[in-house]
Amino acid sequence: MGKTPDFDTLAVRAGIARTPFNEHSEALFLTSSFVFDSAAQAAARFSGEEEGFVYSRFSNPTVTAFQERLAAMEGAESCVATASGMSAILSCCMALLRSGDHIVSSSSIFGATVQLFTNVLSRFGIETTFVQGTDPAAWRKALRPATKLLFLETPSNPLTEVTDIAALADVARHAGALLVVDNCLCTPALQLPLADGADLVIHSATKYLDGQGRVLGGAVLGKREIVMEAVFPFLRTAGPSLSPFNAWVLLKGLETLRLRLEAHSAAALELARWLESHPKVERVYYPFLESHPQYALAKRQQRAGSAIVSFDVKGGRDAAWRVIDATRMISITANLGDTKSTITHPGTTTHGRISAEARAAAGIGEGLLRVAVGLESVEDLKVDLARGLGQ
Ligand SMILES: *Cc1c(COP(=O)(O)O)cnc(C)c1O
């Protein structure tokens, strides 16, 4: 047995199955279905007696290549790709939960995930309790006999709170529940939740796996018996499947994932340090700043800080909006995970529809700004932000 290939090797070589043409780059199979040699073969493929491709809702060679590569990078037995990050989360819940079940979730998660839990799953008899993610005691207190799923993102967006995955895996194990970690911000380049004891990893591939703002995609990763025997059958039947074209784009994104995440992280740390020293900035949120409340945990759990830097501007909403409106380069959008840096005012965009009290309780202040640091020069980012911050 040879050595197991390293992460960098897997990122460019895992999942390749060449066609008889021996193409060097990964092939793109834009086909909805596959043909059979005979009626007997068709029957064998449909019954699962014979392995092989049937229909791209549930199997396509380009999608398979993406799944195998991402599984290798995340250290997962199995991976199923989905049409988006939200369909990955939905597929997980539909596959693993039934009416009467209960979810405990960190309150610092993606807005659409909160909506899915509170407005959609609730209609099917699935209840969710939200807790302060960084406090393991709060998770324990929220557990019920019906709790089947613990859900978290770390670091969180926009405040970059870091949750101890190993500690939460322990809580989940004792409760007989599954721990699901949305690894969107760190990706396997910086953090491996499954190695820390998580049962499932979720990805919005739309963000850093593509990393260039081109396509939507998602994935669910974990043990074969959960992913292939529960999540895949749901996907096969319900159809929130990844398109082959998007899978091909994402495959190429994975090849540069570590290089990009390290560059994003280095730039974000430099920008965070600069903001922290700026007289018009009240507070900076970035996991690899010594001032971050979970700095030690972040250093232990993540290889770098990733790209999200948030900061409170002195002077509240007016001052924060001035910073946004004075930018000439940074894109004003709530999206993230792109080569192009983006800036947003969470209080009036991503968190604008929750009550002022709920916002305050979540720590989203009126002066809070979030920058998702791209791959431009940090000096140019500073110039763009300094204009609105003034002296
Ligand atoms: C964007 C995002 C999602 C949803 O992904 P889509 O691909 O937009 O459906 C889920 N979780 C996190 C943390 C995200 O940032």
Tab-separated table of N, CA and C and ligand atoms in Angstrom, residues 84-87 89 110 113 153 157 182 184 204 206-207 216-217 336, ligand 1:
chain	number	residue	atom	x	y	z
A	84	SER	N	-27.938	23.396	-4.423
A	84	SER	CA	-27.552	24.608	-3.707
A	84	SER	C	-27.247	24.219	-2.270
A	85	GLY	N	-26.736	25.182	-1.515
A	85	GLY	CA	-26.501	24.920	-0.098
A	85	GLY	C	-27.801	24.662	0.644
A	86	MET	N	-28.834	25.451	0.310
A	86	MET	CA	-30.117	25.270	0.996
A	86	MET	C	-30.723	23.901	0.699
A	87	SER	N	-30.561	23.423	-0.547
A	87	SER	CA	-31.129	22.097	-0.843
A	87	SER	C	-30.323	21.007	-0.143
A	89	ILE	N	-29.184	21.357	2.974
A	89	ILE	CA	-29.743	21.375	4.329
A	89	ILE	C	-31.152	20.768	4.325
A	110	PHE	N	-27.033	31.003	8.945
A	110	PHE	CA	-27.477	31.652	7.718
A	110	PHE	C	-28.988	31.939	7.779
A	113	THR	N	-31.480	29.480	6.440
A	113	THR	CA	-31.564	28.258	7.244
A	113	THR	C	-32.525	28.473	8.416
A	153	GLU	N	-22.980	26.530	12.524
A	153	GLU	CA	-21.967	27.051	11.598
A	153	GLU	C	-20.837	27.577	12.446
A	157	ASN	N	-21.527	33.861	10.814
A	157	ASN	CA	-21.561	35.021	9.942
A	157	ASN	C	-22.709	35.907	10.438
A	182	ASP	N	-22.332	23.188	9.169
A	182	ASP	CA	-22.255	23.910	7.898
A	182	ASP	C	-20.836	24.488	7.811
A	184	CYS	N	-19.280	26.081	5.504
A	184	CYS	CA	-19.234	27.021	4.388
A	184	CYS	C	-18.053	27.982	4.457
A	204	SER	N	-22.425	25.017	1.196
A	204	SER	CA	-22.926	25.811	0.102
A	204	SER	C	-21.731	25.941	-0.829
A	206	THR	N	-21.695	27.137	-3.577
A	206	THR	CA	-21.845	28.451	-4.200
A	206	THR	C	-20.784	29.426	-3.704
A	207	LYS	N	-20.344	29.240	-2.496
A	207	LYS	CA	-19.410	30.180	-1.872
A	207	LYS	C	-17.976	29.798	-2.234
A	216	LEU	N	-24.362	27.919	-8.543
A	216	LEU	CA	-24.882	27.436	-7.267
A	216	LEU	C	-24.617	25.946	-7.125
A	217	GLY	N	-24.407	25.536	-5.906
A	217	GLY	CA	-24.222	24.109	-5.642
A	217	GLY	C	-24.176	23.858	-4.155
A	336	LEU	N	-21.073	36.379	-0.495
A	336	LEU	CA	-19.698	36.173	-0.037
A	336	LEU	C	-19.135	34.961	-0.760
B	1	LIG	C1	-25.035	30.860	1.318
B	1	LIG	C2	-25.097	29.975	2.470
B	1	LIG	C3	-25.989	28.897	2.510
B	1	LIG	C4	-26.975	28.632	1.413
B	1	LIG	O1	-26.337	28.270	0.225
B	1	LIG	P1	-26.998	28.499	-1.230
B	1	LIG	O2	-26.016	27.831	-2.132
B	1	LIG	O3	-27.140	29.970	-1.438
B	1	LIG	O4	-28.311	27.811	-1.210
B	1	LIG	C5	-25.975	28.079	3.618
B	1	LIG	N1	-25.136	28.305	4.645
B	1	LIG	C6	-24.264	29.325	4.634
B	1	LIG	C7	-23.360	29.512	5.800
B	1	LIG	C8	-24.210	30.200	3.562
B	1	LIG	O5	-23.369	31.233	3.585
